[in-house]
Amino acid sequence: MAAAVNPTSLESAPRIMRLVAECSRSRARAGELRLPHGPVATPVFMPVGTQATMKGITAEQLDALGCRICLGNTYHLGLRPGPELIQKAHGLHGFMNWPHNLLTDSGGFQMVSLVSLSEVTEEGVRFRSPYDGDETLLSPEKSVEIQNALGSDIIMQLDDVVSSTVTGPRVEEAMYRSIRWLDRCIAAHQRPDKQNLFAIIQGGLDADLRATCLEEMTKRDVPGFAIGGLSGGESKGQFWRMVALSTSRLPKDKPRYLMGVGYATDLVVCVALGCDMFDCVFPTRTARFGSALVPTGNLQLKKKQYEKDFRPIDSNCTCPTCQKDFLPRGSGIVTRRPLILQLIFSKTEYAEFLHCKSKKFTDFDEVRQEIEAETDRVTGTNKGISPVPINLRVYSPHVLNLTLIDLPGITKVPVGDQPPDIEYQIKDMILQFISRESSLILAVTPANMDLANSDALKLAKEVDPQGLRTIGVITKLDLMDEGTDARDILENKLLPLRRGYIGVVNRSQKDIEGKKDIRAALAAERKFFLSHPAYRHMADRMGTPHLQKTLNQQLTNHIRESLPALRSKLQSQLLSLEKEVEEYKNFRPDDPTRKTKALLQMVQQFGVDFEKRIEGSGDQVDTLELSGGARINRIFHERFPFELVKMEFDEKDLRREISYAIKNIHGVRTGLFTPDLAFEAIVKKQVVKLKEPCLKCVDLVIQELINTVRQCTSKLNSYPRLREETERIVTTYIREREGRTKDQILLLIDIEQSYINTNHEDFIGFANAQQRSTQLNKKRAIPNQGEILVIRRGWLTINNISLMKGGSKEYWFVLTAESLSWYKDEEEKEKKYMLPLDNLKIRDVEKGFMSNKHVFAIFNTEQRNVYKDLRQIELACDSQEDVDSWKASFLRAGVYPEKDQAENEDGVQENTFSMDPQLERQVETIRNLVDSYVAIINKSIRDLMPKTIMHLMINNTKAFIHHELLAYLYSSADQSSLMEESADQAQRRDDMLRMYHALKEALNIIGDISTSTVSTPVPPPVDDTWLQSTTSHSPTPQRRPLSSVHPPGRPPAVRGPTPGPPLIPVPVGPTASFAAPPIPSRPGPQSMFANNDPFSAPPQIPSRPARIPPSIPPGVPSRRPPAAPSRPTIIRPAEPSLLD
């Protein structure tokens, strides 16, 4: 009887993975798969032979390439030729004639690729055959049965596959079904000792689902795991995050297979993330479409330009510059413009020109043609010259980080369109470059020329008398007369230089015409020095490679000299970023609880910020203006009292209303006593007027609360949807409280109106009304002789003083209860005027058309002049808030706003009304009673309004934010959508983290350079009097303006700016053509910092100021980068080209 198998606790799974090494900085690892058909080194890319063959390549060729494992597809092989036929051929290995390992996919991918022909159920996948339309069922058991028959070394479980861009319940359904199908595959597997069954992790782009799948599948003891369901159209970031999540939770001792990935970038990144195995049809499919994958990218071989091109696709040479022959060659003067050649180490190989930076040149014959064409565009085709440089960058994996400037050869006799003073123009052009202290001079001299007559050495000595920057280069050693050699020169014995000489042998014109490539030329150069009896003992110090190393060492020396200052600068930048990056340091985008934690923290912080802004203890105190609680306090105690006083009744109107009320109450009778009803009617009418300022006060407080909410939500900018929802919910709640608050305030006013309490302790009563009226009149007649209370001080501008003196003027004003005085300044020593406040009122004045001041005016109600011949004084403030504040201060001093004069509706003029003495006494009595009672009500309302608003609105809003806001947020929208980061914030975080890590890496690199590089000492001085004595026999070249010298009878032939006397180098800003760059990560061919701008400064040159080329007159933009410490300037006689 067969024993029952528990698929979740299978104990016979072999351990096929052996780890060899692990990276200390990433999850990358090297290992070996021990499989039945031989070991396989990992990481490994597995070619795909879907139907048991690689298209375009034979099994023997695949074997010769070093491939030790490839793929087949269970679904396609199960249809054709079928497992029975393959089994007769002794399995898939025999059928393919493949001696190495095989991996077969289960057929799950066809659920996506053949979605129109498939139907997925719990039983399996039903496919309609693309050949005859017959329906077949591919179940987990059937998939394993076919793979057992094929005999592949690694077999895959059948999984339920959906596209990586699918979201929703279908992804969860597929994930759980894949777990169940894995158990069925384990149970159906008949050859676990010969074939290794891999589980496939699913879950799409949902981190929670993928984590669940990982947790469940890793409980099954299978030999290995695959990461599936990715690379189907999602973004790189999403893809890599899911890979990182998967590898972080997979067993360390088992292989990790990332399915369907073949792009170079993805392979490198995912190896770093800990993946061991990869497969993709990309290389073979690309080849079938006529493309070749080369180090420079994708080469489209079907293009017409390659139709008759029989060169190898990748010559894999080791040229020290760019492995390509691209500089112009020929007889006479060929280099007619300076060529700034920047060599940059890069994984891909191409060239770029500054004058056409959008184009990348991968064919270096085109580079040569472009140099010649650009030269002709500026100088013409008849040997003309120009000091305007050509800027060329060459990116290659075979170069060191160097910048060279190839200068025209020195010529003495003009030809073609060259001016008569061509010798002086070229020397002036050369001196412009080699005079810079940061440049290194390569003085090139042919070996078959007398060194004592070398123009290059003479010019170098002129600008470098100590010989610290000059290296002698001897060319054409193979063309010296028979029996002669340059041994004494190269050994620095004859005519010595401080840095000595280096000999090179370049191709001849015959070699170039014979298509001798540079690789062969280097080999020939090496052979020449090793075989020549005079040079073989110093062959290791000769040749182009040694020249390259010498120049790179000078770069290293300069970098080491610059390190202390550079380290200090980087540390300063790192410290400035520390605080900003602190909140991002532990940011984990794959943390499933990250959004929940962030939401809780954001809401709590919002509540704390709101409360602090209202209570006045915020962490960011505004020193420029009032905000939050301070503005609400101002509304309560300045603006609201001001609004109350604005409704102050007009004295004459009030008296007339009282008289009408008394008469109407008496009716046809003649009253003997003052009626109570007249008092109540007038009081109730005044109480009703309180509603408008009270409701306005509520509106002002609401506006401040909403502004405070918006200020507090500014910290939620990282999550736009969360900020929007928070503002909406809190604002809605405030609006709800607004209705209740206004209802309560109206209720308070109705309560005051419902009952007139004439028994109030502060009410004067009828008996005291007349007496108090008399006392007030006396008090007004006799000024207060006691201490004067100052209500306010401050600067104001008298706006209409221009009527007298031709312009407004600012004074220091002092307001007391009795008067308004203004002084020259705040010391209050020189008083300009004092204005009594009797009979004064305030009115608003419109701003002038060109004025930004806010103005109000003081005038006399009796139509008298206020100041000298002015009927009113216009006072100006900087803001409306200042105006309102001053108005409130005047109210405290008893100066009220002007009331609008309404026309009497019944047409009766107020002066036509007359009263008898008894009525006048009754009116005066009720007037005093009304004044007393209204003052009591105002006092009560002014006290209750802030309390009511605080209780019903502000305190309730604070409680709502602390206790209910989070629940409203959870119920209003999905948490994931609420916590979606804005693209700008995500970019800012990524940029800051990238900068932070780049700075740390830069400091590490500086430390590495300090410990791993050696700075060579400056060679000791040598006796170079030979050079001085030589130069004394010939006149020193004069550096003079050249524009005045032209061949007679024709205009100058030099196209572009005419060279002139050298200018003092002027540092320019970052808008120069080439800005100051970062240092390289290492001297030599190593990776560099990221450099987005392909025409920014050469990445190997540390922090040098850009300079304006001395020869270019002002106004002409420079297209040449600044000189670099590592930039060798090559000066040489008239010979064909650079490094010829």
JSON list of N, CA and C in Angstrom, two decimals, residues 889-938:
[
{"chain": "A", "resi": 889, "resn": "SER", "atom": "N", "xyz": [-8.00, 101.81, 18.72]},
{"chain": "A", "resi": 889, "resn": "SER", "atom": "CA", "xyz": [-7.40, 102.67, 19.74]},
{"chain": "A", "resi": 889, "resn": "SER", "atom": "C", "xyz": [-8.14, 104.00, 19.86]},
{"chain": "A", "resi": 890, "resn": "PHE", "atom": "N", "xyz": [-8.55, 104.57, 18.72]},
{"chain": "A", "resi": 890, "resn": "PHE", "atom": "CA", "xyz": [-9.34, 105.82, 18.77]},
{"chain": "A", "resi": 890, "resn": "PHE", "atom": "C", "xyz": [-10.68, 105.59, 19.44]},
{"chain": "A", "resi": 891, "resn": "LEU", "atom": "N", "xyz": [-11.26, 104.40, 19.24]},
{"chain": "A", "resi": 891, "resn": "LEU", "atom": "CA", "xyz": [-12.53, 104.10, 19.91]},
{"chain": "A", "resi": 891, "resn": "LEU", "atom": "C", "xyz": [-12.37, 104.14, 21.42]},
{"chain": "A", "resi": 892, "resn": "ARG", "atom": "N", "xyz": [-11.26, 103.59, 21.91]},
{"chain": "A", "resi": 892, "resn": "ARG", "atom": "CA", "xyz": [-11.00, 103.62, 23.35]},
{"chain": "A", "resi": 892, "resn": "ARG", "atom": "C", "xyz": [-10.86, 105.05, 23.85]},
{"chain": "A", "resi": 893, "resn": "ALA", "atom": "N", "xyz": [-10.42, 105.95, 22.98]},
{"chain": "A", "resi": 893, "resn": "ALA", "atom": "CA", "xyz": [-10.29, 107.37, 23.35]},
{"chain": "A", "resi": 893, "resn": "ALA", "atom": "C", "xyz": [-11.58, 108.13, 23.14]},
{"chain": "A", "resi": 894, "resn": "GLY", "atom": "N", "xyz": [-12.63, 107.46, 22.66]},
{"chain": "A", "resi": 894, "resn": "GLY", "atom": "CA", "xyz": [-13.91, 108.12, 22.47]},
{"chain": "A", "resi": 894, "resn": "GLY", "atom": "C", "xyz": [-14.10, 108.77, 21.13]},
{"chain": "A", "resi": 895, "resn": "VAL", "atom": "N", "xyz": [-13.25, 108.44, 20.15]},
{"chain": "A", "resi": 895, "resn": "VAL", "atom": "CA", "xyz": [-13.41, 108.97, 18.80]},
{"chain": "A", "resi": 895, "resn": "VAL", "atom": "C", "xyz": [-14.03, 107.87, 17.95]},
{"chain": "A", "resi": 896, "resn": "TYR", "atom": "N", "xyz": [-15.30, 108.09, 17.51]},
{"chain": "A", "resi": 896, "resn": "TYR", "atom": "CA", "xyz": [-16.07, 107.04, 16.86]},
{"chain": "A", "resi": 896, "resn": "TYR", "atom": "C", "xyz": [-16.08, 107.20, 15.34]},
{"chain": "A", "resi": 897, "resn": "PRO", "atom": "N", "xyz": [-16.40, 106.11, 14.63]},
{"chain": "A", "resi": 897, "resn": "PRO", "atom": "CA", "xyz": [-16.51, 106.21, 13.17]},
{"chain": "A", "resi": 897, "resn": "PRO", "atom": "C", "xyz": [-17.71, 107.05, 12.76]},
{"chain": "A", "resi": 898, "resn": "GLU", "atom": "N", "xyz": [-17.63, 107.61, 11.57]},
{"chain": "A", "resi": 898, "resn": "GLU", "atom": "CA", "xyz": [-18.71, 108.42, 11.00]},
{"chain": "A", "resi": 898, "resn": "GLU", "atom": "C", "xyz": [-19.86, 107.51, 10.60]},
{"chain": "A", "resi": 899, "resn": "LYS", "atom": "N", "xyz": [-21.09, 107.91, 10.88]},
{"chain": "A", "resi": 899, "resn": "LYS", "atom": "CA", "xyz": [-22.26, 107.17, 10.45]},
{"chain": "A", "resi": 899, "resn": "LYS", "atom": "C", "xyz": [-22.74, 107.72, 9.11]},
{"chain": "A", "resi": 900, "resn": "ASP", "atom": "N", "xyz": [-23.22, 106.81, 8.26]},
{"chain": "A", "resi": 900, "resn": "ASP", "atom": "CA", "xyz": [-23.76, 107.27, 6.97]},
{"chain": "A", "resi": 900, "resn": "ASP", "atom": "C", "xyz": [-25.04, 108.08, 7.20]},
{"chain": "A", "resi": 901, "resn": "GLN", "atom": "N", "xyz": [-25.09, 109.20, 6.56]},
{"chain": "A", "resi": 901, "resn": "GLN", "atom": "CA", "xyz": [-26.25, 110.07, 6.72]},
{"chain": "A", "resi": 901, "resn": "GLN", "atom": "C", "xyz": [-27.36, 109.61, 5.75]},
{"chain": "A", "resi": 902, "resn": "ALA", "atom": "N", "xyz": [-28.39, 109.02, 6.35]},
{"chain": "A", "resi": 902, "resn": "ALA", "atom": "CA", "xyz": [-29.50, 108.54, 5.52]},
{"chain": "A", "resi": 902, "resn": "ALA", "atom": "C", "xyz": [-30.54, 109.64, 5.38]},
{"chain": "A", "resi": 903, "resn": "GLU", "atom": "N", "xyz": [-31.06, 109.70, 4.23]},
{"chain": "A", "resi": 903, "resn": "GLU", "atom": "CA", "xyz": [-32.08, 110.73, 3.98]},
{"chain": "A", "resi": 903, "resn": "GLU", "atom": "C", "xyz": [-33.37, 110.38, 4.71]},
{"chain": "A", "resi": 904, "resn": "ASN", "atom": "N", "xyz": [-33.95, 111.34, 5.31]},
{"chain": "A", "resi": 904, "resn": "ASN", "atom": "CA", "xyz": [-35.18, 111.13, 6.05]},
{"chain": "A", "resi": 904, "resn": "ASN", "atom": "C", "xyz": [-36.29, 110.71, 5.10]},
{"chain": "A", "resi": 905, "resn": "GLU", "atom": "N", "xyz": [-36.87, 109.52, 5.39]},
{"chain": "A", "resi": 905, "resn": "GLU", "atom": "CA", "xyz": [-37.80, 108.92, 4.45]},
{"chain": "A", "resi": 905, "resn": "GLU", "atom": "C", "xyz": [-39.09, 109.73, 4.32]},
{"chain": "A", "resi": 906, "resn": "ASP", "atom": "N", "xyz": [-39.50, 110.34, 5.42]},
{"chain": "A", "resi": 906, "resn": "ASP", "atom": "CA", "xyz": [-40.77, 111.07, 5.33]},
{"chain": "A", "resi": 906, "resn": "ASP", "atom": "C", "xyz": [-40.59, 112.50, 4.86]},
{"chain": "A", "resi": 907, "resn": "GLY", "atom": "N", "xyz": [-39.33, 112.84, 4.53]},
{"chain": "A", "resi": 907, "resn": "GLY", "atom": "CA", "xyz": [-39.07, 114.15, 3.96]},
{"chain": "A", "resi": 907, "resn": "GLY", "atom": "C", "xyz": [-39.03, 115.27, 4.97]},
{"chain": "A", "resi": 908, "resn": "VAL", "atom": "N", "xyz": [-39.16, 114.99, 6.23]},
{"chain": "A", "resi": 908, "resn": "VAL", "atom": "CA", "xyz": [-39.16, 116.04, 7.26]},
{"chain": "A", "resi": 908, "resn": "VAL", "atom": "C", "xyz": [-37.75, 116.32, 7.69]},
{"chain": "A", "resi": 909, "resn": "GLN", "atom": "N", "xyz": [-37.29, 117.52, 7.62]},
{"chain": "A", "resi": 909, "resn": "GLN", "atom": "CA", "xyz": [-35.94, 117.88, 8.03]},
{"chain": "A", "resi": 909, "resn": "GLN", "atom": "C", "xyz": [-35.87, 117.87, 9.55]},
{"chain": "A", "resi": 910, "resn": "GLU", "atom": "N", "xyz": [-34.67, 117.35, 10.07]},
{"chain": "A", "resi": 910, "resn": "GLU", "atom": "CA", "xyz": [-34.55, 117.21, 11.51]},
{"chain": "A", "resi": 910, "resn": "GLU", "atom": "C", "xyz": [-34.66, 118.55, 12.21]},
{"chain": "A", "resi": 911, "resn": "ASN", "atom": "N", "xyz": [-34.27, 119.62, 11.56]},
{"chain": "A", "resi": 911, "resn": "ASN", "atom": "CA", "xyz": [-34.31, 120.91, 12.24]},
{"chain": "A", "resi": 911, "resn": "ASN", "atom": "C", "xyz": [-35.74, 121.44, 12.40]},
{"chain": "A", "resi": 912, "resn": "THR", "atom": "N", "xyz": [-36.69, 120.81, 11.67]},
{"chain": "A", "resi": 912, "resn": "THR", "atom": "CA", "xyz": [-38.06, 121.30, 11.77]},
{"chain": "A", "resi": 912, "resn": "THR", "atom": "C", "xyz": [-38.76, 120.78, 13.01]},
{"chain": "A", "resi": 913, "resn": "PHE", "atom": "N", "xyz": [-38.10, 119.76, 13.67]},
{"chain": "A", "resi": 913, "resn": "PHE", "atom": "CA", "xyz": [-38.74, 119.18, 14.86]},
{"chain": "A", "resi": 913, "resn": "PHE", "atom": "C", "xyz": [-38.37, 120.01, 16.08]},
{"chain": "A", "resi": 914, "resn": "SER", "atom": "N", "xyz": [-39.34, 120.30, 16.87]},
{"chain": "A", "resi": 914, "resn": "SER", "atom": "CA", "xyz": [-39.11, 121.05, 18.11]},
{"chain": "A", "resi": 914, "resn": "SER", "atom": "C", "xyz": [-39.83, 120.37, 19.26]},
{"chain": "A", "resi": 915, "resn": "MET", "atom": "N", "xyz": [-39.27, 120.46, 20.46]},
{"chain": "A", "resi": 915, "resn": "MET", "atom": "CA", "xyz": [-39.85, 119.82, 21.63]},
{"chain": "A", "resi": 915, "resn": "MET", "atom": "C", "xyz": [-40.12, 120.87, 22.69]},
{"chain": "A", "resi": 916, "resn": "ASP", "atom": "N", "xyz": [-41.14, 120.58, 23.52]},
{"chain": "A", "resi": 916, "resn": "ASP", "atom": "CA", "xyz": [-41.40, 121.45, 24.65]},
{"chain": "A", "resi": 916, "resn": "ASP", "atom": "C", "xyz": [-40.45, 121.08, 25.78]},
{"chain": "A", "resi": 917, "resn": "PRO", "atom": "N", "xyz": [-40.28, 121.91, 26.77]},
{"chain": "A", "resi": 917, "resn": "PRO", "atom": "CA", "xyz": [-39.32, 121.64, 27.85]},
{"chain": "A", "resi": 917, "resn": "PRO", "atom": "C", "xyz": [-39.59, 120.33, 28.60]},
{"chain": "A", "resi": 918, "resn": "GLN", "atom": "N", "xyz": [-40.85, 120.00, 28.84]},
{"chain": "A", "resi": 918, "resn": "GLN", "atom": "CA", "xyz": [-41.15, 118.77, 29.58]},
{"chain": "A", "resi": 918, "resn": "GLN", "atom": "C", "xyz": [-40.73, 117.56, 28.77]},
{"chain": "A", "resi": 919, "resn": "LEU", "atom": "N", "xyz": [-41.02, 117.56, 27.44]},
{"chain": "A", "resi": 919, "resn": "LEU", "atom": "CA", "xyz": [-40.61, 116.44, 26.59]},
{"chain": "A", "resi": 919, "resn": "LEU", "atom": "C", "xyz": [-39.10, 116.32, 26.53]},
{"chain": "A", "resi": 920, "resn": "GLU", "atom": "N", "xyz": [-38.43, 117.45, 26.49]},
{"chain": "A", "resi": 920, "resn": "GLU", "atom": "CA", "xyz": [-36.96, 117.41, 26.45]},
{"chain": "A", "resi": 920, "resn": "GLU", "atom": "C", "xyz": [-36.39, 116.76, 27.71]},
{"chain": "A", "resi": 921, "resn": "ARG", "atom": "N", "xyz": [-37.01, 117.06, 28.87]},
{"chain": "A", "resi": 921, "resn": "ARG", "atom": "CA", "xyz": [-36.52, 116.44, 30.10]},
{"chain": "A", "resi": 921, "resn": "ARG", "atom": "C", "xyz": [-36.76, 114.92, 30.07]},
{"chain": "A", "resi": 922, "resn": "GLN", "atom": "N", "xyz": [-37.91, 114.51, 29.54]},
{"chain": "A", "resi": 922, "resn": "GLN", "atom": "CA", "xyz": [-38.20, 113.07, 29.45]},
{"chain": "A", "resi": 922, "resn": "GLN", "atom": "C", "xyz": [-37.23, 112.38, 28.48]},
{"chain": "A", "resi": 923, "resn": "VAL", "atom": "N", "xyz": [-36.98, 113.04, 27.34]},
{"chain": "A", "resi": 923, "resn": "VAL", "atom": "CA", "xyz": [-36.02, 112.46, 26.35]},
{"chain": "A", "resi": 923, "resn": "VAL", "atom": "C", "xyz": [-34.64, 112.31, 26.97]},
{"chain": "A", "resi": 924, "resn": "GLU", "atom": "N", "xyz": [-34.18, 113.34, 27.68]},
{"chain": "A", "resi": 924, "resn": "GLU", "atom": "CA", "xyz": [-32.86, 113.27, 28.29]},
{"chain": "A", "resi": 924, "resn": "GLU", "atom": "C", "xyz": [-32.79, 112.16, 29.32]},
{"chain": "A", "resi": 925, "resn": "THR", "atom": "N", "xyz": [-33.84, 111.98, 30.09]},
{"chain": "A", "resi": 925, "resn": "THR", "atom": "CA", "xyz": [-33.87, 110.91, 31.10]},
{"chain": "A", "resi": 925, "resn": "THR", "atom": "C", "xyz": [-33.78, 109.53, 30.45]},
{"chain": "A", "resi": 926, "resn": "ILE", "atom": "N", "xyz": [-34.64, 109.31, 29.44]},
{"chain": "A", "resi": 926, "resn": "ILE", "atom": "CA", "xyz": [-34.60, 108.00, 28.76]},
{"chain": "A", "resi": 926, "resn": "ILE", "atom": "C", "xyz": [-33.27, 107.81, 28.04]},
{"chain": "A", "resi": 927, "resn": "ARG", "atom": "N", "xyz": [-32.73, 108.90, 27.49]},
{"chain": "A", "resi": 927, "resn": "ARG", "atom": "CA", "xyz": [-31.42, 108.80, 26.81]},
{"chain": "A", "resi": 927, "resn": "ARG", "atom": "C", "xyz": [-30.37, 108.28, 27.77]},
{"chain": "A", "resi": 928, "resn": "ASN", "atom": "N", "xyz": [-30.32, 108.79, 29.01]},
{"chain": "A", "resi": 928, "resn": "ASN", "atom": "CA", "xyz": [-29.35, 108.32, 30.00]},
{"chain": "A", "resi": 928, "resn": "ASN", "atom": "C", "xyz": [-29.62, 106.88, 30.42]},
{"chain": "A", "resi": 929, "resn": "LEU", "atom": "N", "xyz": [-30.90, 106.55, 30.52]},
{"chain": "A", "resi": 929, "resn": "LEU", "atom": "CA", "xyz": [-31.25, 105.17, 30.89]},
{"chain": "A", "resi": 929, "resn": "LEU", "atom": "C", "xyz": [-30.81, 104.19, 29.80]},
{"chain": "A", "resi": 930, "resn": "VAL", "atom": "N", "xyz": [-31.09, 104.56, 28.54]},
{"chain": "A", "resi": 930, "resn": "VAL", "atom": "CA", "xyz": [-30.67, 103.69, 27.41]},
{"chain": "A", "resi": 930, "resn": "VAL", "atom": "C", "xyz": [-29.16, 103.53, 27.38]},
{"chain": "A", "resi": 931, "resn": "ASP", "atom": "N", "xyz": [-28.45, 104.62, 27.54]},
{"chain": "A", "resi": 931, "resn": "ASP", "atom": "CA", "xyz": [-26.99, 104.56, 27.52]},
{"chain": "A", "resi": 931, "resn": "ASP", "atom": "C", "xyz": [-26.47, 103.63, 28.61]},
{"chain": "A", "resi": 932, "resn": "SER", "atom": "N", "xyz": [-27.07, 103.72, 29.81]},
{"chain": "A", "resi": 932, "resn": "SER", "atom": "CA", "xyz": [-26.64, 102.87, 30.93]},
{"chain": "A", "resi": 932, "resn": "SER", "atom": "C", "xyz": [-26.93, 101.40, 30.65]},
{"chain": "A", "resi": 933, "resn": "TYR", "atom": "N", "xyz": [-28.14, 101.11, 30.14]},
{"chain": "A", "resi": 933, "resn": "TYR", "atom": "CA", "xyz": [-28.49, 99.70, 29.95]},
{"chain": "A", "resi": 933, "resn": "TYR", "atom": "C", "xyz": [-27.75, 99.07, 28.78]},
{"chain": "A", "resi": 934, "resn": "VAL", "atom": "N", "xyz": [-27.60, 99.84, 27.71]},
{"chain": "A", "resi": 934, "resn": "VAL", "atom": "CA", "xyz": [-26.86, 99.31, 26.55]},
{"chain": "A", "resi": 934, "resn": "VAL", "atom": "C", "xyz": [-25.40, 99.02, 26.93]},
{"chain": "A", "resi": 935, "resn": "ALA", "atom": "N", "xyz": [-24.82, 99.85, 27.79]},
{"chain": "A", "resi": 935, "resn": "ALA", "atom": "CA", "xyz": [-23.46, 99.60, 28.25]},
{"chain": "A", "resi": 935, "resn": "ALA", "atom": "C", "xyz": [-23.38, 98.28, 29.02]},
{"chain": "A", "resi": 936, "resn": "ILE", "atom": "N", "xyz": [-24.43, 97.98, 29.81]},
{"chain": "A", "resi": 936, "resn": "ILE", "atom": "CA", "xyz": [-24.46, 96.70, 30.54]},
{"chain": "A", "resi": 936, "resn": "ILE", "atom": "C", "xyz": [-24.52, 95.53, 29.56]},
{"chain": "A", "resi": 937, "resn": "ILE", "atom": "N", "xyz": [-25.38, 95.65, 28.54]},
{"chain": "A", "resi": 937, "resn": "ILE", "atom": "CA", "xyz": [-25.50, 94.56, 27.56]},
{"chain": "A", "resi": 937, "resn": "ILE", "atom": "C", "xyz": [-24.19, 94.39, 26.77]},
{"chain": "A", "resi": 938, "resn": "ASN", "atom": "N", "xyz": [-23.60, 95.49, 26.35]},
{"chain": "A", "resi": 938, "resn": "ASN", "atom": "CA", "xyz": [-22.32, 95.40, 25.61]},
{"chain": "A", "resi": 938, "resn": "ASN", "atom": "C", "xyz": [-21.25, 94.71, 26.43]}
]
